[in-house]
Short mmCIF file of C-alpha atoms and ligand atoms in Angstrom, two decimals:
data_model
loop_
_atom_site.label_atom_id
_atom_site.label_comp_id
_atom_site.label_asym_id
_atom_site.label_seq_id
_atom_site.Cartn_x
_atom_site.Cartn_y
_atom_site.Cartn_z
CA MET A 3 0.06 0.00 -0.02
CA LEU A 4 1.27 3.50 -0.91
CA PRO A 5 2.08 5.84 1.99
CA THR A 6 -0.10 8.92 2.17
CA GLY A 7 1.50 12.03 0.75
CA SER A 8 3.68 12.17 -2.27
CA HIS A 9 7.47 11.67 -2.26
CA ASP A 10 8.20 13.62 -5.38
CA SER A 11 6.60 16.89 -4.46
CA ALA A 12 7.77 19.38 -1.82
CA PRO A 13 5.65 19.37 1.38
CA GLU A 14 2.88 21.92 1.55
CA LEU A 15 4.16 24.93 3.51
CA ASP A 16 1.98 26.92 5.73
CA GLU A 17 1.75 30.61 4.56
CA LEU A 18 3.15 33.04 6.97
CA ILE A 19 2.17 36.65 7.64
CA PHE A 20 5.02 39.09 8.47
CA ILE A 21 3.85 41.92 10.81
CA ALA A 22 6.22 44.70 9.90
CA THR A 23 7.46 48.11 11.06
CA THR A 24 10.20 50.09 9.52
CA ASP A 25 12.67 51.51 11.84
CA ILE A 26 14.89 54.59 12.44
CA ALA A 27 17.41 53.26 9.89
CA ALA A 28 14.69 52.45 7.40
CA ARG A 29 15.09 48.75 7.70
CA THR A 30 11.87 46.54 7.52
CA LYS A 31 11.55 44.58 10.82
CA GLY A 32 8.96 42.54 12.56
CA ARG A 33 7.75 39.15 13.49
CA SER A 34 5.81 36.46 11.63
CA MET A 35 3.09 33.90 12.42
CA ARG A 36 1.05 31.30 10.47
CA LEU A 37 -1.48 33.33 8.37
CA ALA A 38 -4.16 30.89 9.43
CA ASP A 39 -3.69 31.91 13.02
CA PHE A 40 -3.83 35.67 12.33
CA ARG A 41 -6.97 37.52 13.37
CA ASP A 42 -8.14 41.02 12.79
CA ASP A 43 -7.29 41.93 16.48
CA THR A 44 -3.94 40.16 16.60
CA SER A 45 -1.02 42.11 17.82
CA LEU A 46 2.57 41.02 18.57
CA GLY A 47 5.14 42.13 21.07
CA TRP A 48 7.95 44.59 20.28
CA VAL A 49 10.81 46.25 22.26
CA PRO A 50 11.24 50.00 22.56
CA ALA A 51 15.01 49.70 22.62
CA ASN A 52 14.89 48.28 19.11
CA LEU A 53 14.59 51.89 18.08
CA GLY A 54 18.19 52.24 19.05
CA ILE A 55 19.41 49.94 16.28
CA GLY A 56 21.11 52.09 13.65
CA SER A 57 22.17 51.34 10.10
CA LEU A 58 25.21 49.38 11.33
CA GLY A 59 23.00 46.93 13.15
CA HIS A 60 23.74 47.35 16.80
CA ILE A 61 22.01 49.16 19.75
CA VAL A 62 24.01 52.21 20.68
CA ASP A 63 24.65 53.21 24.27
CA ASP A 64 23.06 56.09 26.20
CA ILE A 65 19.61 56.04 24.62
CA PRO A 66 16.44 56.71 26.62
CA TYR A 67 15.09 53.17 25.88
CA GLY A 68 16.69 50.49 27.96
CA SER A 69 16.20 46.84 28.88
CA THR A 70 12.75 47.38 30.25
CA GLY A 71 9.46 48.26 28.58
CA ASP A 72 7.14 46.67 26.05
CA LEU A 73 5.19 47.67 22.99
CA ARG A 74 2.78 45.87 20.61
CA LEU A 75 2.88 45.80 16.85
CA LYS A 76 -0.65 46.63 16.03
CA PRO A 77 -1.42 45.69 12.37
CA ASP A 78 -3.31 48.05 10.08
CA PRO A 79 -5.46 45.73 8.10
CA SER A 80 -5.75 48.12 5.18
CA SER A 81 -2.01 47.68 4.53
CA ARG A 82 -2.27 43.93 4.09
CA THR A 83 -0.34 42.89 0.96
CA ARG A 84 0.41 39.39 -0.55
CA ILE A 85 3.68 38.97 -2.26
CA ASP A 86 3.75 36.07 -4.67
CA GLY A 87 5.78 35.05 -7.71
CA ILE A 88 9.38 35.35 -6.61
CA PRO A 89 11.23 32.25 -7.71
CA GLY A 90 12.20 29.98 -4.86
CA ARG A 91 10.33 32.02 -2.22
CA PRO A 92 6.99 30.99 -0.84
CA PRO A 93 4.19 33.56 -1.03
CA LEU A 94 4.09 35.90 1.93
CA THR A 95 1.51 38.27 3.33
CA ILE A 96 2.92 41.37 4.91
CA VAL A 97 0.90 43.80 7.08
CA PHE A 98 2.28 47.09 8.43
CA ALA A 99 1.85 47.76 12.05
CA ASP A 100 1.63 50.85 14.26
CA LEU A 101 3.74 50.68 17.40
CA VAL A 102 1.50 51.11 20.38
CA ASP A 103 1.85 50.84 24.15
CA THR A 104 0.46 47.80 25.81
CA ASP A 105 -2.80 49.73 26.51
CA GLY A 106 -3.24 50.32 22.78
CA SER A 107 -2.34 54.03 22.82
CA ALA A 108 -0.01 55.36 20.16
CA TRP A 109 3.72 55.00 21.07
CA GLU A 110 5.50 58.44 21.19
CA SER A 111 8.21 57.26 18.75
CA CYS A 112 6.19 55.20 16.23
CA PRO A 113 7.38 56.32 12.73
CA ARG A 114 4.13 55.31 11.01
CA THR A 115 1.99 57.17 13.56
CA PHE A 116 4.26 60.27 12.74
CA LEU A 117 2.98 60.17 9.23
CA ARG A 118 -0.61 59.31 10.00
CA GLU A 119 -0.89 62.21 12.43
CA ALA A 120 0.51 64.64 9.74
CA VAL A 121 -1.99 63.31 7.33
CA ASP A 122 -4.82 63.80 9.81
CA GLN A 123 -3.67 67.37 10.65
CA LEU A 124 -3.45 68.22 6.95
CA ARG A 125 -7.10 67.25 6.59
CA ASP A 126 -8.50 68.50 9.86
CA GLU A 127 -6.67 71.87 10.04
CA PHE A 128 -6.43 72.73 6.30
CA GLY A 129 -9.04 70.60 4.53
CA ILE A 130 -6.18 69.17 2.32
CA THR A 131 -5.66 65.66 1.14
CA THR A 132 -2.57 64.44 -0.74
CA ARG A 133 -1.69 61.70 -3.17
CA CYS A 134 2.01 60.62 -3.32
CA SER A 135 4.40 58.33 -4.88
CA PHE A 136 8.00 57.36 -4.27
CA GLU A 137 10.49 56.83 -7.02
CA HIS A 138 13.47 54.55 -6.34
CA GLU A 139 16.83 54.27 -8.03
CA PHE A 140 19.26 51.41 -7.27
CA MET A 141 22.14 49.58 -8.71
CA ASP A 142 22.72 45.97 -9.63
CA VAL A 143 26.03 45.79 -7.94
CA SER A 144 26.61 42.18 -9.03
CA ALA A 145 26.40 43.15 -12.71
CA GLN A 146 29.63 42.99 -14.79
CA GLY A 147 30.56 44.75 -18.07
CA ASP A 148 29.30 47.87 -19.64
CA HIS A 149 26.19 49.76 -18.93
CA HIS A 150 25.01 52.21 -21.52
CA PRO A 151 22.64 54.79 -20.02
CA PHE A 152 18.93 54.20 -20.71
CA SER A 153 19.75 51.46 -23.23
CA LEU A 154 17.68 48.57 -24.33
CA GLN A 155 20.70 46.35 -23.67
CA ALA A 156 20.98 47.47 -20.03
CA PHE A 157 17.20 46.77 -19.69
CA ARG A 158 17.59 43.29 -21.17
CA ASN A 159 20.59 42.58 -18.90
CA ALA A 160 18.36 42.89 -15.90
CA GLU A 161 15.95 40.22 -17.20
CA PRO A 162 14.17 38.25 -16.08
CA LEU A 163 14.44 40.27 -12.91
CA GLY A 164 12.75 43.40 -14.41
CA SER A 165 9.79 41.47 -15.69
CA THR A 166 9.52 39.57 -12.43
CA LEU A 167 9.57 42.78 -10.41
CA MET A 168 6.86 44.39 -12.49
CA SER A 169 4.66 41.26 -12.22
CA VAL A 170 5.14 40.77 -8.55
CA LEU A 171 4.39 44.47 -7.89
CA HIS A 172 1.34 44.33 -9.99
CA ARG A 173 -0.02 41.10 -8.46
CA ALA A 174 0.57 42.60 -5.04
CA GLY A 175 -1.62 45.67 -5.91
CA LEU A 176 1.29 48.09 -5.77
CA GLU A 177 0.52 49.48 -9.30
CA PRO A 178 3.93 49.62 -10.87
CA GLU A 179 4.25 52.31 -13.47
CA THR A 180 7.69 52.19 -15.11
CA TRP A 181 10.92 50.19 -14.87
CA LEU A 182 13.85 51.55 -16.65
CA PRO A 183 17.66 51.44 -17.01
CA GLU A 184 18.97 54.72 -15.47
CA TYR A 185 22.03 56.80 -16.21
CA GLY A 186 24.42 55.32 -13.74
CA ARG A 187 26.40 52.15 -14.11
CA HIS A 188 24.00 49.19 -13.77
CA GLN A 189 21.50 51.68 -12.26
CA TYR A 190 17.73 51.11 -12.66
CA GLU A 191 14.65 52.92 -11.58
CA ILE A 192 11.23 51.62 -10.51
CA THR A 193 8.15 53.80 -10.11
CA VAL A 194 4.74 53.08 -8.83
CA ALA A 195 1.35 54.91 -9.08
CA PRO A 196 0.37 57.59 -6.60
CA THR A 197 -1.93 56.77 -3.74
CA ASP A 198 -2.88 58.28 -0.32
CA ALA A 199 0.18 59.26 1.80
CA VAL A 200 0.38 56.27 4.31
CA ALA A 201 -0.21 53.77 1.58
CA ALA A 202 2.41 55.42 -0.67
CA ALA A 203 5.04 55.20 2.07
CA ASP A 204 4.03 51.59 2.77
CA ARG A 205 4.43 50.94 -0.88
CA ALA A 206 7.88 52.50 -0.84
CA ILE A 207 8.90 50.01 1.92
CA LEU A 208 7.52 47.04 -0.04
CA VAL A 209 9.16 48.12 -3.37
CA ARG A 210 12.62 48.00 -1.69
CA ASP A 211 12.03 44.69 0.03
CA ILE A 212 10.69 43.13 -3.07
CA VAL A 213 13.58 44.33 -5.20
CA TYR A 214 16.07 42.79 -2.59
CA ASP A 215 14.06 39.59 -2.64
CA ILE A 216 14.07 39.14 -6.38
CA PHE A 217 17.74 40.05 -6.76
CA THR A 218 18.76 37.65 -3.91
CA ALA A 219 16.56 34.96 -5.30
CA HIS A 220 18.41 35.22 -8.64
CA GLY A 221 21.88 35.16 -6.91
CA ARG A 222 22.37 38.90 -7.64
CA GLU A 223 22.73 41.92 -5.47
CA ALA A 224 20.85 45.23 -5.48
CA SER A 225 21.84 48.25 -3.61
CA PHE A 226 19.93 51.52 -3.09
CA ALA A 227 22.86 53.19 -1.23
CA PRO A 228 23.07 56.86 -2.05
CA VAL A 229 26.46 56.29 -3.66
CA VAL A 230 27.74 52.70 -4.16
CA ALA A 231 31.40 53.78 -4.79
CA PRO A 232 33.13 57.18 -4.90
CA GLY A 233 32.50 58.92 -8.24
CA GLU A 234 29.47 56.75 -9.20
CA THR A 235 26.07 58.29 -9.98
CA GLY A 236 23.87 58.65 -6.90
CA ASN A 237 20.72 56.72 -6.04
CA GLY A 238 17.88 58.94 -4.99
CA VAL A 239 14.46 58.41 -3.56
CA HIS A 240 12.24 61.13 -4.97
CA VAL A 241 8.83 61.82 -3.41
CA HIS A 242 6.12 63.09 -5.76
CA PHE A 243 3.00 64.68 -4.08
CA GLY A 244 0.08 66.99 -4.95
CA LEU A 245 -2.38 68.82 -2.74
CA ASP A 246 -6.12 68.41 -3.19
CA ASP A 247 -9.26 69.49 -1.46
CA ALA A 248 -11.54 67.00 0.21
CA ASP A 249 -13.22 66.19 -3.11
CA GLY A 250 -9.90 65.49 -4.86
CA ARG A 251 -9.79 68.72 -6.77
CA THR A 252 -6.27 70.18 -7.10
CA LEU A 253 -5.16 73.06 -4.85
CA VAL A 254 -1.79 73.39 -6.62
CA PHE A 255 -2.65 74.94 -9.85
CA ASP A 256 -3.15 78.59 -10.56
CA ALA A 257 -2.48 79.50 -14.26
CA GLU A 258 -2.07 83.23 -13.38
CA ARG A 259 0.78 82.86 -10.91
CA PRO A 260 4.49 82.18 -11.14
CA GLY A 261 5.26 78.53 -11.86
CA ARG A 262 1.53 78.15 -12.09
CA LEU A 263 1.52 77.52 -8.38
CA SER A 264 -1.43 78.71 -6.23
CA GLU A 265 -0.79 80.89 -3.24
CA LEU A 266 -1.43 77.91 -1.03
CA ALA A 267 0.90 75.64 -2.86
CA GLY A 268 3.52 78.43 -2.74
CA SER A 269 3.21 78.73 1.06
CA PHE A 270 3.41 74.90 1.43
CA ALA A 271 6.55 74.91 -0.75
CA ALA A 272 7.98 77.75 1.30
CA GLY A 273 7.81 75.75 4.49
CA ILE A 274 9.65 72.84 2.86
CA VAL A 275 12.38 75.03 1.45
CA ARG A 276 12.88 76.87 4.76
CA HIS A 277 13.14 73.74 6.85
CA GLY A 278 14.97 71.71 4.25
CA PRO A 279 18.38 72.16 5.86
CA ALA A 280 17.11 71.00 9.29
CA MET A 281 15.37 68.07 7.81
CA ALA A 282 18.43 66.82 6.03
CA ALA A 283 19.56 64.77 9.00
CA LEU A 284 16.48 62.65 8.49
CA PHE A 285 16.06 62.69 4.61
CA ALA A 286 19.82 62.27 4.02
CA PRO A 287 20.78 60.36 7.09
CA LEU A 288 23.94 58.41 6.10
CA ALA A 289 27.50 59.54 6.03
CA THR A 290 27.56 59.02 2.28
CA SER A 291 24.29 60.78 1.64
CA TYR A 292 26.47 63.86 1.35
CA LEU A 293 28.57 62.55 -1.51
CA ARG A 294 25.24 62.54 -3.54
CA LEU A 295 24.06 65.89 -2.29
CA ALA A 296 26.49 67.97 -4.37
CA PRO A 297 26.20 70.19 -7.39
CA HIS A 298 25.94 68.67 -10.86
CA ASN A 299 24.67 65.34 -9.55
CA TRP A 300 21.06 65.93 -10.50
CA SER A 301 20.45 65.78 -6.80
CA THR A 302 20.77 68.95 -4.72
CA ALA A 303 23.14 70.97 -2.51
CA ARG A 304 20.85 73.84 -2.02
CA ALA A 305 17.31 74.19 -0.51
CA PHE A 306 15.34 75.79 -3.28
CA LEU A 307 12.13 75.51 -5.38
CA GLY A 308 12.96 74.91 -9.06
CA LEU A 309 10.80 74.88 -12.08
CA GLN A 310 11.47 71.56 -13.74
CA ASN A 311 14.97 71.67 -12.31
CA ARG A 312 16.57 68.42 -11.22
CA GLU A 313 18.96 70.13 -8.86
CA ALA A 314 16.16 71.58 -6.80
CA LEU A 315 15.31 70.28 -3.29
CA LEU A 316 11.74 70.74 -4.39
CA ARG A 317 10.87 70.57 -8.06
CA ILE A 318 7.74 71.78 -9.79
CA CYS A 319 7.20 68.89 -12.17
CA PRO A 320 6.29 69.17 -15.75
CA THR A 321 2.73 68.52 -17.16
CA ASN A 322 1.75 66.53 -20.23
CA GLU A 323 -0.29 68.75 -22.47
CA ILE A 324 -0.21 66.61 -25.57
CA ASP A 325 -3.50 66.60 -27.48
CA GLY A 326 -4.86 69.43 -25.23
CA ARG A 327 -4.57 67.38 -21.96
CA ASP A 328 -5.51 69.59 -18.97
CA PRO A 329 -2.39 70.37 -16.86
CA SER A 330 -4.32 71.57 -13.80
CA GLY A 331 -4.78 68.17 -12.21
CA GLN A 332 -1.33 67.19 -13.09
CA LEU A 333 0.76 69.90 -11.56
CA HIS A 334 2.60 68.65 -8.50
CA PHE A 335 5.85 68.75 -6.55
CA GLU A 336 8.80 66.34 -6.37
CA PHE A 337 10.97 66.30 -3.25
CA ARG A 338 14.41 65.24 -4.51
CA GLY A 339 16.86 65.40 -1.64
CA SER A 340 16.07 62.06 0.06
CA ASP A 341 17.76 58.67 -0.13
CA ILE A 342 17.28 55.16 1.07
CA GLY A 343 18.43 55.83 4.52
CA ALA A 344 15.35 57.84 5.23
CA ASN A 345 12.37 56.04 6.83
CA PRO A 346 9.58 56.68 4.28
CA TRP A 347 6.98 57.33 6.90
CA ILE A 348 9.11 59.91 8.59
CA LEU A 349 10.25 61.40 5.32
CA LEU A 350 6.72 61.97 4.01
CA GLY A 351 5.54 63.06 7.51
CA MET A 352 8.27 65.76 7.56
CA ILE A 353 7.46 66.98 4.07
CA LEU A 354 3.77 67.39 5.02
CA ARG A 355 4.63 69.03 8.46
CA ALA A 356 7.03 71.51 6.85
CA GLY A 357 4.38 72.35 4.29
CA MET A 358 1.79 72.88 6.97
CA GLN A 359 4.13 75.14 8.83
CA GLY A 360 4.43 77.30 5.66
CA LEU A 361 0.54 77.38 5.49
CA ARG A 362 0.26 78.32 9.16
CA GLU A 363 2.62 81.19 8.83
CA GLY A 364 1.22 82.28 5.41
CA LEU A 365 4.71 82.20 3.95
CA ALA A 366 5.07 83.73 0.56
CA THR A 367 6.06 81.56 -2.44
CA PRO A 368 9.78 81.14 -2.45
CA GLU A 369 11.79 82.33 -5.31
CA ILE A 370 11.24 79.93 -8.22
CA VAL A 371 14.55 79.15 -9.94
CA GLU A 372 14.02 78.86 -13.61
CA GLY A 373 16.61 77.48 -16.11
CA GLU A 374 20.00 76.09 -15.23
CA LEU A 375 21.36 76.76 -11.69
CA ASP A 376 24.10 79.45 -11.67
CA LEU A 377 25.80 78.92 -8.27
CA ASP A 378 28.62 81.39 -9.20
CA GLY A 379 26.19 84.17 -10.07
CA ARG A 380 22.51 84.56 -9.88
CA ASP A 381 21.84 81.58 -7.45
CA ALA A 382 24.89 82.01 -5.16
CA GLY A 383 22.67 83.11 -2.35
CA LEU A 384 20.43 80.04 -2.22
CA ALA A 385 20.44 78.37 1.23
CA ARG A 386 23.06 75.53 1.50
CA LEU A 387 22.13 72.10 2.67
CA PRO A 388 24.50 70.71 5.41
CA ARG A 389 27.75 69.40 4.02
CA ASP A 390 27.92 66.30 6.19
CA LEU A 391 25.91 64.31 8.57
CA GLU A 392 27.39 65.96 11.64
CA GLU A 393 26.44 69.41 10.42
CA ALA A 394 23.01 68.05 9.47
CA LEU A 395 22.47 66.87 13.09
CA ASP A 396 23.52 70.31 14.50
CA THR A 397 21.23 72.03 11.99
CA LEU A 398 18.33 69.81 13.13
CA LYS A 399 18.95 70.63 16.72
CA ARG A 400 18.98 74.40 16.02
CA ASP A 401 15.49 74.22 14.28
CA GLU A 402 13.01 74.20 17.06
CA ILE A 403 10.14 73.66 14.72
CA VAL A 404 11.50 70.55 13.05
CA SER A 405 12.85 69.05 16.26
CA GLY A 406 9.58 69.81 17.88
CA TRP A 407 7.79 67.38 15.61
CA PHE A 408 9.45 64.47 17.31
CA SER A 409 9.24 63.10 20.82
CA PRO A 410 12.34 64.05 22.90
CA ALA A 411 13.17 60.30 23.26
CA PHE A 412 13.05 59.76 19.54
CA LEU A 413 15.37 62.71 18.92
CA ALA A 414 17.81 61.66 21.56
CA THR A 415 17.87 58.11 20.19
CA TYR A 416 18.35 59.33 16.62
CA GLU A 417 21.17 61.65 17.57
CA ALA A 418 22.94 58.94 19.57
CA ILE A 419 22.61 56.48 16.70
CA LYS A 420 23.87 58.87 14.04
CA ARG A 421 26.69 60.34 15.99
CA ASP A 422 27.93 56.86 16.73
CA GLU A 423 27.55 55.96 12.98
CA PHE A 424 29.31 59.00 11.85
CA ALA A 425 32.22 58.47 14.19
CA SER A 426 32.62 54.86 13.20
CA VAL A 427 32.23 55.33 9.48
CA GLN A 428 34.25 58.47 9.21
CA ALA A 429 37.38 56.67 10.30
CA ARG A 430 37.30 54.76 7.11
CA SER A 431 38.20 55.66 3.46
CA LEU A 432 35.43 56.95 1.27
CA ALA A 433 35.50 53.73 -0.70
CA GLU A 434 34.96 51.79 2.49
CA GLN A 435 32.20 54.08 3.70
CA CYS A 436 30.33 53.49 0.40
CA GLU A 437 31.00 49.74 0.70
CA VAL A 438 29.48 49.66 4.26
CA TYR A 439 26.23 51.27 3.18
CA THR A 440 26.08 49.34 -0.07
CA ARG A 441 25.99 46.12 1.95
CA VAL A 442 23.36 47.52 4.37
CA TYR A 443 21.12 49.12 1.75
N1 LIG B 530 20.26 59.89 -9.69
C1 LIG B 530 19.81 61.23 -9.32
C2 LIG B 530 19.69 61.27 -7.78
O1 LIG B 530 20.59 60.95 -7.24
C3 LIG B 530 18.46 61.56 -9.98
C4 LIG B 530 18.43 61.40 -11.45
C5 LIG B 530 17.01 61.67 -11.93
O2 LIG B 530 16.66 62.83 -12.14
O3 LIG B 530 16.29 60.73 -12.09
O4 LIG B 530 18.73 61.73 -7.23
MG1 MG B 531 15.91 58.80 -11.86
#
């Protein structure tokens, strides 16, 4: 008599659900369980001191969170996503969680709550909603040989990974838009459709982890590090966003004003430009972020608003008016300073909070830089971004508005992590610094 079960097929695996948060170092972390055991009210334990784990993977000393205390990972069911179709990997459901105290109240240092509260404020205080999307650049650091920018051959060299990525994202409901070979050596870019702010940041996290998973599954290595080796093209994380009223009508467009920006959008932009230097510690949080944030890199070294200018911290994006298409609903901003070290919830939460500060103070539209940047002449006076991580941390501390957005314990933890990271990385050569972050990100 034949034994039950087949010998030639793999045993059926129980599908797992990963209950995830993304930490101060923008790494996705969490705990898993059998999907079949997961209930709508399930929550899992978490440890406050985990916040003290920086990019280099250890808990630093002298942070406010110690060996005591407990939190819960409280899943947000609307974020539930099933990832399927990665060769050699079983399907996985991921759900993002807010970090709450054991009585269910929001934890003071939860990065996802930081964004959600900003979204609520934007709606309740200003009647504004926003749709956003994150654009990611990364490098296939395992690829050999030439890479011609934007070429079909570079695109084909990444197959079947590119097609796999687009299919997995699509099936997971993450609405991929474009997949392209970029300018840098073995550099690629993946974009997804805009959605509401929290879901957009959740998407950003999933995109990175799906890219890693696909590359690893194919024995290749992807890195989103801001600069993978000295002299190489940078990898940016660009955040696109618009501002709408409660009915989804644009609040950005005004054909009569400079840059076609409404007064409201101008104030919003002014808040971001003004607080840009102080936010750098969190949007460009790695020692090597500042190799990328330099002139002529199509990233940015100055905090300014630019019309279709890729060196602007905040860019007014072009509109497609082919065949008489209406530009009004299309006009939106792109925040270009950020990189992979930034936690997407915190990054977007800061952009919205800075914009709201501009609205509260009724700031005037900042100067809109048109044409090429002229740092030796016309544009010499534009505010500088910090030149390194240490200066960025000092600038953050001096800006009471930006530092006031965070709990004192979060700020103290962040500073301790980043000063420790800067000291340990700075002792190495630039090539080694790039190498360290390339392995982490
Ligand atoms: N690679 C550039 C960056 O570091 C951006 C290039 C682009 O405009 O796509 O942000
Ligand atoms: Mg790009």
